[in-house]
Coordinates of C-alpha atoms and ligand atoms in Angstrom, one line a residue:
M87 CA 0.0 0.0 0.0
S88 CA 1.7 3.2 -1.1
F89 CA 0.8 6.9 -0.4
E90 CA -1.4 8.8 -2.8
L91 CA -1.6 12.5 -3.5
P92 CA -4.9 13.4 -1.8
K93 CA -7.7 15.0 -4.0
L94 CA -8.1 18.7 -3.6
N95 CA -11.5 19.8 -2.5
Y96 CA -11.4 22.9 -4.6
S97 CA -10.0 24.1 -8.0
Y98 CA -6.5 25.6 -8.4
D99 CA -8.1 29.1 -8.9
A100 CA -10.5 28.8 -6.0
L101 CA -8.1 30.6 -3.5
D102 CA -7.4 33.5 -5.8
P103 CA -6.5 36.2 -5.0
H104 CA -4.9 34.9 -1.7
I105 CA -3.0 32.1 -3.5
D106 CA -3.1 32.2 -7.4
A107 CA -3.9 29.4 -9.6
K108 CA -0.4 28.9 -11.1
T109 CA 1.1 28.6 -7.6
M110 CA -1.5 26.1 -6.5
E111 CA -1.1 24.0 -9.6
I112 CA 2.7 23.8 -9.3
H113 CA 2.7 23.4 -5.5
Y114 CA 0.2 20.5 -5.6
N115 CA 1.0 18.8 -8.9
K116 CA 4.8 19.1 -8.8
H117 CA 6.0 19.6 -5.3
H118 CA 3.4 17.5 -3.3
N119 CA 3.3 15.0 -6.0
G120 CA 7.1 14.8 -6.0
Y121 CA 7.3 14.3 -2.2
T122 CA 4.6 11.6 -2.5
S123 CA 6.5 9.5 -5.1
K124 CA 9.9 10.1 -3.4
L125 CA 8.4 9.0 -0.1
N126 CA 7.0 5.7 -1.6
S127 CA 10.4 5.0 -3.1
A128 CA 12.2 5.8 0.2
I129 CA 10.0 3.3 2.3
N130 CA 9.7 0.6 -0.3
G131 CA 11.0 -2.6 1.3
T132 CA 11.7 -0.9 4.7
E133 CA 10.4 -1.1 8.2
Y134 CA 8.1 1.9 7.3
E135 CA 6.2 0.1 4.6
G136 CA 2.5 -0.3 5.7
K137 CA 2.7 2.3 8.5
S138 CA 0.6 5.4 8.7
I139 CA 2.2 8.8 7.8
E140 CA 1.8 9.9 11.4
E141 CA 3.5 6.6 12.6
I142 CA 6.4 7.3 10.1
C143 CA 6.8 11.0 11.1
K144 CA 6.9 9.8 14.9
S145 CA 9.6 7.2 14.3
P146 CA 13.0 7.8 15.8
S147 CA 16.1 8.3 13.7
L148 CA 14.5 8.9 10.3
N149 CA 16.9 8.9 7.5
D150 CA 17.0 12.1 5.3
A151 CA 14.9 10.7 2.5
V152 CA 12.1 9.5 4.7
R153 CA 12.2 12.6 6.9
N154 CA 12.2 15.2 4.1
N155 CA 9.6 13.3 1.9
G156 CA 7.5 11.9 4.7
G157 CA 7.3 15.5 6.2
G158 CA 6.6 16.9 2.8
Y159 CA 3.8 14.4 2.3
Y160 CA 2.1 14.9 5.7
N161 CA 2.6 18.6 5.8
H162 CA 1.0 19.4 2.4
C163 CA -1.9 17.0 3.1
L164 CA -2.6 19.0 6.2
F165 CA -2.1 22.3 4.5
W166 CA -4.6 21.6 1.7
S167 CA -7.2 20.6 4.2
V168 CA -6.9 23.7 6.5
I169 CA -7.4 26.2 3.7
C170 CA -10.5 26.6 1.6
P171 CA -12.3 29.1 -0.7
N172 CA -14.6 31.5 1.5
G173 CA -12.6 30.6 4.6
G174 CA -11.0 32.8 7.1
G175 CA -13.0 35.3 9.2
H176 CA -13.4 35.0 13.0
P177 CA -13.1 31.5 14.2
T178 CA -15.9 30.1 16.4
G179 CA -16.6 27.1 18.5
K180 CA -14.0 25.2 20.6
I181 CA -11.1 26.6 18.8
M182 CA -12.2 30.2 19.6
E183 CA -12.6 29.2 23.3
H184 CA -9.0 27.9 23.4
I185 CA -7.6 30.9 21.4
N186 CA -9.2 33.2 24.1
I187 CA -7.9 31.1 27.0
N188 CA -4.3 30.8 25.4
Y189 CA -3.9 34.1 23.5
G190 CA -6.5 36.5 25.0
S191 CA -8.0 37.3 21.6
Y192 CA -8.0 36.3 18.0
D193 CA -6.1 39.5 16.9
N194 CA -3.4 38.5 19.4
F195 CA -3.4 34.9 18.1
K196 CA -3.0 36.2 14.6
L197 CA 0.1 38.4 15.7
E198 CA 1.7 35.4 17.4
F199 CA 1.1 33.0 14.5
A200 CA 2.4 35.5 12.0
K201 CA 5.4 36.1 14.1
A202 CA 6.3 32.4 14.1
A203 CA 5.7 32.3 10.3
S204 CA 7.7 35.5 9.4
T205 CA 10.6 34.7 11.7
R206 CA 11.2 31.1 10.4
F207 CA 14.5 31.6 8.5
G208 CA 14.6 30.1 5.1
S209 CA 12.2 27.2 4.3
G210 CA 9.8 25.8 6.7
W211 CA 6.4 25.8 8.3
A212 CA 4.4 27.6 11.1
W213 CA 2.1 25.5 13.3
L214 CA -0.7 25.7 15.8
C215 CA -0.8 22.5 17.7
F216 CA -2.8 21.2 20.8
K217 CA -0.2 20.2 23.3
N218 CA -0.7 19.2 27.0
G219 CA -4.2 20.7 27.0
S220 CA -3.2 24.1 25.5
L221 CA -2.7 25.6 22.1
N222 CA 0.9 26.0 21.1
I223 CA 2.4 28.0 18.2
C224 CA 5.7 26.8 16.8
S225 CA 7.7 26.6 13.5
T226 CA 9.9 23.9 12.0
A227 CA 12.6 24.0 9.3
N228 CA 12.4 22.4 5.9
Q229 CA 9.8 19.6 5.8
D230 CA 10.1 18.8 9.5
N231 CA 6.8 18.8 11.5
P232 CA 5.8 18.8 15.2
L233 CA 5.4 15.0 15.2
M234 CA 9.1 14.4 14.6
E235 CA 11.7 13.6 17.1
G236 CA 13.1 16.7 18.7
Q237 CA 10.5 19.0 17.3
C238 CA 7.7 21.1 19.1
G239 CA 5.2 18.2 19.5
G240 CA 1.5 18.1 20.0
F241 CA -1.3 17.4 17.7
P242 CA -1.1 19.7 14.6
L243 CA -4.4 21.8 14.0
L244 CA -3.2 24.3 11.5
A245 CA -0.1 24.5 9.2
L246 CA 1.3 27.3 7.0
D247 CA 3.9 26.6 4.4
V248 CA 6.4 29.3 4.3
W249 CA 8.7 27.8 1.6
E250 CA 9.2 30.4 -1.2
H251 CA 7.6 27.9 -3.7
A252 CA 4.3 28.5 -1.7
Y253 CA 4.2 32.2 -2.5
Y254 CA 7.0 33.6 -4.7
L255 CA 5.2 33.8 -8.0
N256 CA 2.6 36.1 -6.6
Y257 CA 4.2 37.7 -3.6
Q258 CA 8.0 37.5 -4.5
N259 CA 9.9 38.4 -1.3
R260 CA 6.8 39.7 0.5
R261 CA 6.3 36.8 2.9
P262 CA 4.4 39.0 5.4
D263 CA 1.7 39.8 2.8
Y264 CA 1.3 36.0 2.0
I265 CA 1.0 35.3 5.7
N266 CA -1.8 38.0 6.1
A267 CA -3.6 36.6 3.1
F268 CA -3.5 33.0 4.8
F269 CA -5.8 34.4 7.5
N270 CA -8.5 34.9 4.7
I271 CA -8.5 31.2 3.7
I272 CA -8.3 29.3 6.9
N273 CA -10.8 26.5 7.2
W274 CA -11.9 27.0 10.7
E275 CA -14.4 24.1 10.4
E276 CA -11.6 21.7 9.7
V277 CA -9.5 23.1 12.4
N278 CA -12.4 22.6 14.9
R279 CA -12.8 19.1 13.8
R280 CA -9.1 18.4 14.4
L281 CA -9.3 20.0 17.8
E282 CA -12.3 17.7 18.5
T283 CA -10.0 14.7 17.6
A284 CA -7.3 16.1 19.9
L285 CA -9.7 16.5 22.8
S286 CA -11.3 13.1 22.5
Ligands
MN3_599 MN1 5.2 23.4 -0.2

């Protein structure tokens, strides 16, 4: 059983103007597709074959090929699921309760998340995780994620790709503008579903 590129629930142009169609097409069809096929090659005939992507990411002492492509596979699957057309706006429900408890307000949460995303040097990801009963914002380098050994830990609720391939065609060097646009496409329903899973 090998990993497959998950179907997108929206068209390449559905997130425009926040993420343009060309970036979406290349990002999904080339980058994510590449991580998927390289992950399958890297685990073929190894102890990782048949494990879930979460189990693989949590395994100790990953080699570079499994770490980079397994992270690339998991991270992008999560990313596509937590963004959507007509998303964004003010979160509601359980996630908003926890944002208020841990960050005081949604505006303050946005500042903290944007700080993690903008200060990640080079390529990487910003994360919102549920860890030890609290929300936790962190970032990782390259295709690492919070599930991996030595990383920030917790159950990932929200992910933002800050590799240049995620924004450069439209935003060039303006990563902060891309981060601000991300808040307009967050799928808070999906984030709430993930939080329910983390709480159960
Ligand atoms: Mn990417």
